[in-house]
XYZ file of C-alpha atoms in Angstrom:
710
model
C 0.025 0.004 -0.140
C 1.325 3.470 -0.888
C 1.772 6.019 1.971
C 1.592 9.542 1.080
C 0.898 10.625 4.972
C 0.417 9.366 8.123
C -2.949 7.886 8.706
C -3.853 10.509 11.391
C -3.421 13.229 9.004
C -6.149 11.758 6.260
C -9.353 13.329 5.926
C -11.156 9.888 6.810
C -9.370 10.042 10.043
C -10.540 13.528 11.082
C -13.762 13.969 9.148
C -14.584 10.300 8.025
C -15.846 9.598 4.348
C -19.102 11.338 4.263
C -19.224 13.153 0.933
C -20.538 16.651 1.747
C -17.556 17.706 4.251
C -15.167 15.914 1.973
C -16.115 17.883 -0.961
C -16.525 21.131 0.663
C -12.866 20.829 2.366
C -11.243 19.977 -1.182
C -13.189 22.737 -2.681
C -12.651 25.558 -0.170
C -8.712 24.674 -0.253
C -8.532 24.899 -4.056
C -10.379 28.468 -3.752
C -7.945 29.753 -0.969
C -4.937 28.425 -2.919
C -6.127 30.120 -6.153
C -8.055 33.299 -5.093
C -10.125 34.979 -7.572
C -7.248 37.589 -8.389
C -8.164 40.460 -11.504
C -6.436 40.832 -14.392
C -3.546 43.376 -14.168
C -2.139 45.484 -16.801
C 1.563 46.139 -17.770
C 2.897 48.586 -20.176
C 4.262 47.474 -23.355
C 6.160 49.637 -25.928
C 5.669 49.341 -29.668
C 9.329 49.928 -29.975
C 9.940 46.768 -28.054
C 10.716 43.209 -29.670
C 8.302 40.837 -30.767
C 7.064 37.516 -29.723
C 7.130 34.539 -31.827
C 3.955 32.378 -32.213
C 5.717 29.600 -30.135
C 6.141 32.152 -27.252
C 9.907 33.052 -27.758
C 10.896 36.692 -27.123
C 12.838 37.410 -29.991
C 15.688 40.066 -29.258
C 16.915 41.001 -32.623
C 19.232 43.656 -31.980
C 21.192 43.300 -35.479
C 17.731 44.543 -36.749
C 17.161 47.197 -34.060
C 20.986 48.597 -34.675
C 21.525 47.650 -38.558
C 24.624 49.976 -38.520
C 26.254 48.561 -35.404
C 30.010 47.744 -35.775
C 31.373 44.008 -35.381
C 32.155 43.149 -31.858
C 30.282 45.618 -30.443
C 28.710 44.679 -26.913
C 24.643 45.356 -26.746
C 22.710 44.445 -23.383
C 19.194 43.222 -23.159
C 17.756 42.835 -19.391
C 14.489 41.607 -18.051
C 13.036 40.221 -14.917
C 11.285 37.102 -14.280
C 9.310 35.543 -11.126
C 9.308 31.794 -11.245
C 6.437 30.017 -9.809
C 8.887 28.164 -7.546
C 12.522 28.832 -7.006
C 15.252 26.261 -8.521
C 16.202 25.069 -11.999
C 14.219 26.667 -14.589
C 14.590 25.362 -18.309
C 14.314 27.530 -21.278
C 14.412 27.115 -25.132
C 17.127 29.510 -26.223
C 18.597 30.466 -29.543
C 21.636 32.778 -30.126
C 22.478 35.171 -33.217
C 25.964 35.393 -31.900
C 27.940 35.174 -28.516
C 25.576 35.582 -25.477
C 26.552 35.429 -21.849
C 23.794 35.603 -19.242
C 24.037 36.927 -15.519
C 21.428 35.903 -13.104
C 21.112 38.363 -10.448
C 24.658 39.798 -11.251
C 26.106 36.295 -11.306
C 27.460 34.716 -14.607
C 25.341 31.625 -15.257
C 25.505 31.105 -19.011
C 27.746 31.493 -21.842
C 27.078 30.155 -25.436
C 29.110 27.619 -27.212
C 30.493 27.753 -30.897
C 27.598 25.718 -32.173
C 25.082 27.762 -30.565
C 26.506 30.858 -31.936
C 26.757 29.594 -35.425
C 23.446 27.835 -35.821
C 20.729 30.624 -34.767
C 17.822 28.640 -36.073
C 18.620 25.717 -33.673
C 16.995 25.776 -30.098
C 18.895 24.610 -27.231
C 17.785 23.581 -23.801
C 19.440 25.739 -21.046
C 18.684 25.777 -17.385
C 19.022 28.950 -15.025
C 19.024 28.681 -11.293
C 16.252 31.059 -10.068
C 15.499 32.343 -6.718
C 12.001 33.138 -5.128
C 10.478 36.517 -6.321
C 12.096 38.619 -8.931
C 15.404 37.399 -10.859
C 17.300 39.962 -12.807
C 18.112 38.579 -16.052
C 21.011 40.530 -17.808
C 21.978 39.280 -21.585
C 25.384 40.404 -23.120
C 25.361 40.030 -26.593
C 28.321 40.539 -29.170
C 27.702 41.720 -32.618
C 29.184 39.236 -35.357
C 28.601 38.997 -39.265
C 25.803 36.238 -38.316
C 23.900 38.695 -36.182
C 23.490 39.928 -32.540
C 20.785 38.942 -29.779
C 18.814 35.729 -28.950
C 15.423 34.210 -28.525
C 14.107 32.766 -25.484
C 11.109 30.903 -23.917
C 9.639 28.418 -21.344
C 10.604 24.803 -22.185
C 6.907 24.165 -22.849
C 5.005 27.416 -23.936
C 1.690 25.492 -23.873
C 2.411 24.388 -20.547
C 4.751 26.616 -18.489
C 3.709 30.350 -19.516
C 6.130 33.011 -18.575
C 6.147 36.772 -18.904
C 9.359 39.044 -18.851
C 9.301 42.506 -17.186
C 11.706 45.282 -17.005
C 13.308 45.795 -13.772
C 15.036 49.015 -13.977
C 13.473 52.083 -12.249
C 12.624 53.952 -15.569
C 10.660 51.099 -17.030
C 9.462 49.159 -13.956
C 6.833 46.800 -14.717
C 6.791 47.276 -18.299
C 6.276 44.195 -20.394
C 9.345 42.571 -22.205
C 12.898 43.573 -22.419
C 14.717 46.581 -22.293
C 18.078 47.156 -24.104
C 21.018 49.438 -24.643
C 22.716 51.043 -27.415
C 25.699 49.220 -28.865
C 28.915 50.069 -27.211
C 32.762 49.267 -27.710
C 33.601 47.973 -24.266
C 31.904 45.410 -22.270
C 30.119 46.585 -19.114
C 30.291 45.556 -15.528
C 27.079 43.581 -14.764
C 27.254 45.843 -11.289
C 26.592 48.836 -13.323
C 23.299 47.779 -14.937
C 21.206 50.346 -12.943
C 23.229 53.278 -13.969
C 22.882 52.533 -17.586
C 20.278 54.296 -20.224
C 18.007 51.555 -21.116
C 15.939 51.674 -23.987
C 13.033 51.936 -25.520
C 12.219 55.489 -24.135
C 9.710 55.650 -21.581
C 9.461 59.519 -20.991
C 8.745 62.572 -23.309
C 11.382 64.820 -24.176
C 11.178 68.491 -22.655
C 9.857 69.810 -25.934
C 7.145 67.029 -26.105
C 5.855 67.889 -22.532
C 5.014 71.305 -23.633
C 2.453 69.893 -25.937
C -1.012 68.858 -24.680
C -1.573 65.028 -24.378
C -3.836 64.952 -27.134
C -1.224 66.388 -29.484
C 1.563 63.937 -28.252
C -0.932 60.815 -28.402
C -3.259 61.326 -31.398
C -2.062 64.481 -33.368
C -4.798 66.607 -31.961
C -7.393 64.549 -33.044
C -10.465 63.483 -30.814
C -9.514 61.095 -28.064
C -11.396 59.503 -24.939
C -9.766 60.059 -21.664
C -10.621 57.780 -18.608
C -9.720 58.041 -14.883
C -11.392 56.676 -11.877
C -12.455 58.205 -8.515
C -13.542 56.629 -5.093
C -16.599 58.211 -3.728
C -16.625 57.928 0.130
C -20.291 58.576 0.692
C -23.346 58.381 -1.383
C -24.411 61.900 -2.750
C -23.537 64.659 -5.264
C -20.088 65.206 -6.544
C -18.762 68.123 -8.690
C -16.594 67.656 -11.535
C -14.733 70.998 -12.148
C -12.060 72.243 -14.668
C -11.200 72.806 -18.366
C -11.763 70.250 -21.044
C -9.620 71.576 -24.213
C -11.775 70.599 -26.742
C -10.151 69.548 -29.883
C -13.115 70.343 -32.195
C -16.519 72.078 -32.618
C -18.181 69.384 -30.550
C -18.762 69.494 -27.049
C -17.030 67.299 -24.508
C -19.187 64.362 -23.571
C -18.839 63.129 -20.045
C -19.559 59.357 -19.176
C -19.933 57.973 -15.404
C -19.638 54.261 -15.515
C -20.205 53.951 -19.326
C -23.545 56.394 -19.121
C -23.765 59.700 -20.566
C -23.793 62.244 -17.660
C -23.351 65.540 -19.257
C -21.407 67.727 -21.753
C -18.983 70.807 -21.320
C -19.916 74.375 -22.212
C -17.305 75.830 -24.110
C -13.690 75.021 -23.058
C -15.051 74.790 -19.460
C -16.736 72.056 -17.417
C -18.909 72.223 -14.348
C -20.869 69.215 -13.845
C -22.648 67.914 -10.767
C -23.564 64.139 -10.562
C -25.217 62.013 -8.081
C -23.164 58.623 -7.093
C -23.284 55.834 -5.006
C -20.320 55.274 -2.649
C -17.576 53.270 -4.043
C -15.349 53.306 -7.201
C -16.719 55.255 -10.748
C -15.197 55.387 -13.684
C -15.366 58.819 -15.523
C -14.927 59.085 -19.307
C -14.208 62.190 -21.438
C -14.995 62.260 -25.165
C -13.756 64.824 -27.447
C -11.133 66.794 -25.095
C -8.109 67.188 -23.270
C -9.454 67.370 -19.522
C -7.864 68.979 -16.916
C -10.397 68.604 -14.158
C -10.822 67.937 -10.400
C -13.554 65.798 -8.719
C -14.994 67.297 -5.277
C -17.543 65.589 -2.959
C -20.415 67.462 -1.514
C -18.187 69.161 1.487
C -15.929 70.342 -1.259
C -13.266 67.856 -0.450
C -11.085 67.013 -3.435
C -11.210 63.407 -4.408
C -8.082 61.497 -5.743
C -8.051 60.302 -9.269
C -6.547 56.982 -10.160
C -5.946 54.604 -12.985
C -9.323 52.677 -13.922
C -7.393 49.430 -14.009
C -4.768 47.809 -11.961
C -1.382 49.068 -13.457
C 1.830 47.177 -12.760
C 5.077 49.294 -12.140
C 4.650 52.887 -12.984
C 1.573 54.521 -11.514
C -1.098 55.914 -13.964
C -3.983 58.365 -13.344
C -5.472 58.620 -16.987
C -5.571 56.043 -19.708
C -6.567 56.996 -23.170
C -7.971 55.885 -26.553
C -8.309 57.548 -29.883
C -8.355 58.826 -32.408
C -12.264 59.409 -33.027
C -12.670 61.902 -35.616
C -14.256 59.506 -38.148
C -15.475 56.798 -35.711
C -17.145 58.465 -32.915
C -18.085 55.800 -30.312
C -21.663 55.768 -29.130
C -22.779 55.401 -25.695
C -23.114 51.458 -25.872
C -19.514 51.301 -27.497
C -17.890 53.231 -24.851
C -19.730 51.183 -22.164
C -18.033 48.210 -23.893
C -14.711 49.807 -24.073
C -14.824 50.487 -20.379
C -14.702 46.799 -19.710
C -10.970 47.295 -20.522
C -11.329 43.738 -21.991
C -11.608 44.142 -25.782
C -9.961 46.044 -28.453
C -12.007 48.616 -30.101
C -12.648 50.386 -33.430
C -10.908 53.935 -33.879
C -10.093 55.917 -36.971
C -7.019 53.600 -37.376
C -8.805 50.260 -37.240
C -8.754 48.060 -34.073
C -6.903 49.523 -31.273
C -6.655 49.339 -27.438
C -5.680 51.496 -24.478
C -2.642 53.466 -24.158
C -0.941 55.884 -21.432
C 0.789 59.417 -21.612
C 3.989 58.302 -22.589
C 6.021 57.582 -25.985
C 4.239 54.385 -27.740
C 3.205 53.003 -24.732
C 0.115 50.849 -24.414
C -1.779 48.920 -21.725
C -1.189 44.918 -22.142
C -3.560 42.914 -19.689
C -1.549 40.022 -17.922
C -2.890 37.351 -15.815
C -1.192 37.104 -12.483
C -3.008 34.467 -10.848
C -1.171 31.071 -11.335
C -4.613 29.169 -12.056
C -7.432 31.654 -11.663
C -8.695 32.559 -15.182
C -6.252 30.258 -16.885
C -7.516 28.139 -19.898
C -5.931 24.537 -19.855
C -7.395 21.028 -20.047
C -6.477 19.863 -16.506
C -8.127 23.159 -15.193
C -11.289 22.065 -17.427
C -11.678 18.711 -15.288
C -11.192 20.617 -12.030
C -13.931 23.166 -12.963
C -16.381 20.432 -14.073
C -16.004 18.998 -10.791
C -16.079 22.395 -8.972
C -19.356 23.379 -10.571
C -20.885 20.094 -10.140
C -19.849 20.281 -6.289
C -21.302 23.702 -6.133
C -24.795 22.487 -7.360
C -24.842 19.527 -5.338
C -23.784 21.290 -2.080
C -26.071 24.488 -3.087
C -23.015 26.561 -2.583
C -23.457 29.955 -4.160
C -20.119 31.279 -3.556
C -18.178 28.378 -4.993
C -20.733 28.832 -8.137
C -19.886 32.420 -8.297
C -16.048 31.391 -8.275
C -16.484 29.040 -11.153
C -18.686 31.356 -13.128
C -16.068 34.091 -12.545
C -13.158 32.123 -13.710
C -15.005 31.300 -16.984
C -15.725 35.166 -17.484
C -12.286 35.792 -17.115
C -11.415 33.350 -19.621
C -13.662 34.152 -22.010
C -13.861 37.970 -21.481
C -10.398 38.491 -22.760
C -10.482 35.989 -25.786
C -11.181 38.594 -28.202
C -8.111 40.798 -26.705
C -5.741 37.875 -26.669
C -6.254 37.022 -30.240
C -5.776 40.688 -31.227
C -2.570 40.994 -29.196
C -1.404 37.899 -30.978
C -1.783 39.934 -34.407
C 0.202 42.942 -32.860
C 2.905 41.365 -30.863
C 3.251 38.076 -32.153
C 1.774 35.861 -29.309
C -0.889 36.597 -26.674
C -0.229 37.406 -23.029
C -2.018 34.447 -21.618
C -4.186 32.006 -23.002
C -1.560 30.505 -24.629
C -3.500 27.399 -25.522
C -6.779 28.846 -26.620
C -5.089 31.127 -28.870
C -2.645 28.380 -30.526
C -4.876 25.342 -30.791
C -3.329 22.532 -32.596
C -4.599 19.626 -30.562
C -7.589 18.281 -28.497
C -5.727 18.801 -25.416
C -5.642 22.622 -26.333
C -9.716 22.889 -26.295
C -11.756 20.048 -25.573
C -11.681 19.345 -21.836
C -12.070 23.207 -20.761
C -14.484 23.969 -23.496
C -16.352 21.042 -22.094
C -16.559 22.526 -18.619
C -17.355 25.764 -20.244
C -20.604 24.278 -21.834
C -21.358 22.805 -18.450
C -21.359 26.185 -16.615
C -23.408 27.715 -19.697
C -26.302 25.256 -18.674
C -27.039 27.776 -15.807
C -25.208 31.141 -16.992
C -24.630 33.012 -20.161
C -20.941 33.414 -20.314
C -19.611 36.198 -22.474
C -18.283 34.970 -25.724
C -18.935 31.402 -24.554
C -20.947 30.341 -27.688
C -18.292 32.004 -29.863
C -15.494 29.896 -28.110
C -17.201 26.706 -27.952
C -18.218 27.027 -31.937
C -14.699 27.669 -32.691
C -13.693 24.559 -30.768
C -16.454 22.563 -32.621
C -15.324 23.808 -35.803
C -11.468 22.729 -35.022
C -12.660 19.105 -33.862
C -14.780 18.900 -37.305
C -12.410 20.543 -39.858
C -8.879 20.914 -38.411
C -8.158 18.299 -35.996
C -5.751 15.497 -37.585
C -7.587 12.453 -38.406
C -6.503 8.781 -39.559
C -8.278 7.943 -42.925
C -11.009 6.344 -40.924
C -11.765 9.358 -39.235
C -10.187 8.478 -35.943
C -8.693 11.665 -34.057
C -4.882 11.239 -33.778
C -2.009 13.338 -33.022
C 0.339 14.523 -35.853
C 2.452 17.684 -36.659
C 2.658 18.441 -32.857
C 4.546 20.983 -31.114
C 6.060 17.894 -29.428
C 7.641 15.672 -32.186
C 7.369 12.597 -29.972
C 3.616 12.535 -30.024
C 3.350 12.618 -33.746
C 1.610 9.532 -35.460
C 0.023 8.429 -32.155
C -3.553 7.652 -30.782
C -3.880 8.313 -27.109
C -6.539 7.176 -24.873
C -6.476 10.743 -23.415
C -8.007 12.011 -26.555
C -11.256 10.408 -25.635
C -11.646 12.629 -22.758
C -10.365 15.363 -24.842
C -13.262 15.121 -27.375
C -16.223 13.211 -26.235
C -17.593 15.084 -23.251
C -17.286 18.432 -25.144
C -19.099 16.540 -28.266
C -21.548 15.317 -26.032
C -22.396 18.935 -24.511
C -22.211 20.335 -27.842
C -25.031 18.056 -29.219
C -27.018 19.006 -26.043
C -26.728 22.668 -26.558
C -27.067 22.680 -30.495
C -29.411 19.844 -30.729
C -27.377 18.778 -33.846
C -27.018 14.925 -33.775
C -23.831 15.022 -35.729
C -21.940 15.729 -32.767
C -23.322 12.992 -30.921
C -22.577 10.615 -34.065
C -18.921 11.989 -34.028
C -18.560 11.000 -30.153
C -19.879 7.627 -30.476
C -17.534 7.121 -33.586
C -14.471 8.334 -31.883
C -15.224 6.200 -28.876
C -15.704 2.925 -30.856
C -12.683 3.355 -33.202
C -10.137 4.656 -30.270
C -11.473 1.616 -28.334
C -10.539 -0.775 -31.219
C -7.236 0.586 -31.320
C -6.427 0.568 -27.882
C -8.097 -2.680 -26.458
C -5.898 -5.373 -25.092
C -8.178 -8.465 -24.884
C -5.636 -10.475 -23.171
C -5.451 -7.820 -19.963
C -9.016 -6.449 -20.498
C -7.899 -2.913 -20.445
C -6.373 -0.394 -22.801
C -2.935 0.400 -23.934
C -2.184 3.886 -23.464
C -1.181 4.466 -26.822
C -1.458 3.326 -30.426
C 1.662 3.987 -32.607
C 0.360 4.661 -36.064
C 3.776 4.765 -37.401
C 4.646 1.354 -36.535
C 1.169 -0.007 -36.442
C 1.324 -1.231 -32.570
C 0.073 -0.714 -29.160
C 2.392 0.435 -26.653
C 0.959 -2.248 -24.435
C 1.307 -0.016 -21.327
C -2.126 0.096 -19.443
C -1.302 3.433 -17.843
C -4.242 4.241 -15.002
C -5.340 7.666 -15.973
C -5.528 6.797 -19.653
C -8.036 4.151 -18.868
C -9.713 6.495 -16.665
C -10.434 8.873 -19.311
C -11.486 6.206 -21.566
C -14.133 4.917 -18.832
C -15.092 8.523 -18.010
C -15.873 9.348 -21.496
C -17.976 6.073 -22.280
C -20.088 7.335 -18.959
C -20.563 10.750 -20.149
C -21.696 9.538 -23.716
C -24.200 7.011 -22.211
C -25.283 9.780 -19.969
C -26.850 11.896 -23.225
C -27.435 8.950 -25.741
C -31.027 8.474 -26.156
C -31.851 4.789 -25.419
C -33.205 4.217 -28.936
C -29.999 5.527 -30.684
C -28.248 3.053 -33.156
C -25.154 3.084 -31.265
C -26.042 2.630 -27.828
C -25.750 -0.825 -27.528
C -22.252 -1.006 -28.824
C -21.178 1.978 -26.569
C -22.800 -0.075 -23.552
C -20.863 -3.190 -24.395
C -17.578 -1.045 -24.562
C -18.267 0.333 -21.278
C -19.220 -2.891 -19.637
C -15.948 -4.294 -21.248
C -14.026 -1.704 -19.809
C -15.675 -2.127 -16.331
C -15.000 -5.747 -16.129
C -11.418 -5.112 -16.704
C -11.062 -2.387 -14.367
C -12.699 -4.408 -11.415
C -10.351 -7.211 -11.699
C -7.269 -5.061 -11.184
C -8.687 -2.996 -8.059
C -6.530 -3.433 -5.156
C -8.040 -4.944 -2.021
C -7.480 -1.674 -0.276
C -9.831 -0.063 -2.892
C -7.068 2.037 -5.132
C -6.194 1.467 -8.616
C -2.265 1.491 -9.499
C -0.414 3.885 -12.008
C 0.332 0.969 -14.412
C -2.923 -1.096 -13.675
C -1.149 -4.390 -13.944
C 2.167 -3.562 -11.995
C 1.091 -3.645 -8.246
C 4.748 -2.362 -7.418
C 3.860 0.825 -9.065
C 2.025 3.529 -6.922
C -1.447 3.651 -5.918
C -2.755 6.691 -8.169
C -5.313 9.012 -7.387
C -6.986 10.477 -10.560
C -7.726 7.052 -12.224
C -8.869 5.670 -9.007
C -11.324 8.589 -8.873
C -12.254 7.947 -12.663
C -13.097 4.231 -11.966
C -15.133 4.997 -9.039
C -16.998 7.789 -11.233
C -17.668 5.136 -14.010
C -18.806 2.555 -11.800
C -21.080 4.662 -9.637
C -22.690 6.203 -12.705
C -23.429 2.935 -14.132
C -24.934 1.562 -10.843
C -27.206 4.559 -10.766
C -28.230 4.517 -14.151
C -28.697 0.739 -14.365
C -25.895 -0.013 -17.020
C -24.152 -2.920 -15.444
C -25.208 -6.471 -15.627
C -24.006 -6.927 -11.810
C -24.793 -3.737 -10.235
C -23.818 -5.007 -6.796
C -20.092 -5.746 -7.547
C -19.707 -2.250 -8.878
C -21.514 -0.464 -6.102
C -19.120 -2.318 -3.404
C -15.989 -1.274 -5.622
C -17.193 2.257 -5.817
C -17.582 2.519 -2.109
C -14.582 0.820 -1.343
C -12.584 3.179 -3.883
C -14.129 6.367 -2.222
C -13.189 5.144 1.229
C -9.529 4.397 -0.037
C -9.274 7.974 -1.437
C -10.310 9.386 1.753
C -7.677 7.321 3.538
C -4.870 7.290 1.134
C -5.086 10.328 -0.978
C -6.904 13.295 0.641
C -5.497 14.889 4.030
C -7.705 16.551 6.497
C -7.031 20.141 4.875
C -8.051 19.083 1.738
C -4.774 18.587 -0.103
C -4.780 15.927 -2.661
C -1.674 13.459 -3.307
C -0.709 10.610 -5.601
C -2.110 12.512 -8.873
C 0.069 11.489 -11.681
C 1.893 14.433 -13.364
C 0.901 14.960 -17.327
C 2.377 12.051 -19.125
C 4.678 11.738 -22.009
C 5.020 8.780 -24.593
C 6.734 5.566 -23.858
C 6.716 1.713 -24.711
C 8.095 1.389 -21.420
C 6.202 0.363 -18.462
C 8.884 1.226 -16.189
C 8.649 4.866 -17.410
C 5.187 4.924 -16.209
C 5.811 3.352 -12.835
C 8.808 4.966 -11.859
C 9.853 8.071 -13.790
C 6.211 9.505 -14.248
C 5.656 10.616 -10.704
C 3.059 12.125 -8.995
C 2.261 15.743 -7.933
C 0.791 17.460 -4.900
C -2.637 19.061 -5.663
C -2.403 18.489 -9.145
C -5.247 19.878 -11.079
C -5.382 16.460 -13.217
C -6.910 15.139 -9.890
C -8.745 17.709 -8.079
C -11.887 17.800 -10.069
C -12.297 14.227 -10.682
C -12.029 13.386 -7.049
C -14.896 15.901 -6.411
C -16.774 14.129 -8.990
C -16.123 10.642 -7.674
C -17.638 11.759 -4.246
C -20.661 13.336 -6.054
C -21.077 10.176 -7.998
C -20.924 7.810 -5.188
C -23.260 9.904 -3.105
C -25.888 9.831 -5.781
C -25.456 5.929 -6.169
C -26.184 5.523 -2.519
C -28.865 8.121 -2.424
C -30.606 8.001 -5.789
C -33.560 10.367 -4.748
C -30.889 13.043 -4.834
């Protein structure tokens, strides 16, 4: 028996295995670990460097300074805050000699091969401390170029953001850089260097109006925020500096509140206590805001700005495309690009070529990836089952944060090369990128209208229908992946990455083609992966060699049973494929029942008792068994009822501690023909999102099985 902690620390020992308290403890712990943080906004200069489509910051210094001489030195600098201290792996390519200093210490130097073959990426490892790390890159100019490109080891699984750390650019997104110089710099002198791109106006430019500096004197929208301490009247006083014949229009929280008279402004508004956004269209406002006692209220940025403090943000120009009240209200969500005279644009600040760029600082909250899809599915079902409004609001907020910035992220990708977050959603090239999370999104949309939810789910459906790679017989498979080792393979995982979404899209659209697709994928993938001699599935079928890998990985099999149960739950009893799907479900259940441990858990490799007892597959088998008992899918319901109960109690005893932490969840898998890889190299993670949601779902289905009236 695998031991993750002392028995006295288990949730069973402290609370028992009653479902309600276990579910609440796990869900509360997850929410506390991943609070509902809002998006923050960094500054990004259009004079900075672009990002490649595979998320490499591309520091092309030879393009920035085409006249630089050979063997001159140019420096680039950025800060990076890792999720955890320790060794951090990067993809790295050089356009000449590069030396990297981490927090002032020389940590890496290119070799001759790296300097010659700039198109080749290397894996480099830098030791990073907790908090902000100061990375200084010394680049030497050669006939082959000058500079480098760098990104995380896996841009889909490990998103990073580089930020400036020097005082003048603090909080700015991306790298800063120096002019070319003939001699090397002492890294200790980095703070005394003049870093580019410039972030402040010249003295001559400061004499101009904001409108002239930013939009050549054309119509702009200026926005600020004010905190009103008590409900009542406030007064806006000052000059508005009209840019045309039209009066300046004033908006409070997106609603038209009044207009200017000539070039002056005196306006009284009745506002509730709290924060309010004030917008001025058509002028260059210089205003103060007073409360009813005549106290001047402080103005501040309407969004959370990193680094340099801001009071106003701006949009424009609007001489030809003047926004309506409805359009301004939409703009003041600060989530989407908007139409201007020059096309789609986003907010900027009063600085040279400086624009706002949203960044998600939450490690998980508001992110889009497939393990989170499983987690949020479990969370929304827990919220419903426990009638927990706060948890329901948490899940809904996560979804709205994801979808609300989708349009912006796609626009950002066009302008800067790669979006600041939603790496997977904006670069879909596999079922992993879309199916699981979009399935959870559709589940939440049963109760709530999520902005852009239908747009995104339709896009995912279109991807599965027309762009996902398929075998000649229509089976989903992996090819042309960003990880070449996955090419020409069929994975058990892809049943979960497709079938639950297809089932929910069928229910939402009413189009039976999606149900037919789900059934076809389940039947064909089962045919490729089933090992009759063992009664379970091989994790992978290698289409290049035409063979199964013959490794019965626990979670891969769990995905299959989970997906079959999801499909049976929505498939009409008279459907032409139902009996065949039911037979597959029963075949899988028989195989999994045989390999359950006497203590109730299942193993990382199902047929290797010496491999560790794995939490996520155990939870999925419980879920599949219990759902079948409740719905009458088994021919011997009592055996599966006992197995589900035994499995749930084992999870509470073995894998969940009394604080709601979850142990023994296998990390994301690679691909191998070796059982030893899965058993000994593919270890488990603490509170891994591959397992959190499915443990919640296992508890709910066990309880529903025991109390069918619920």
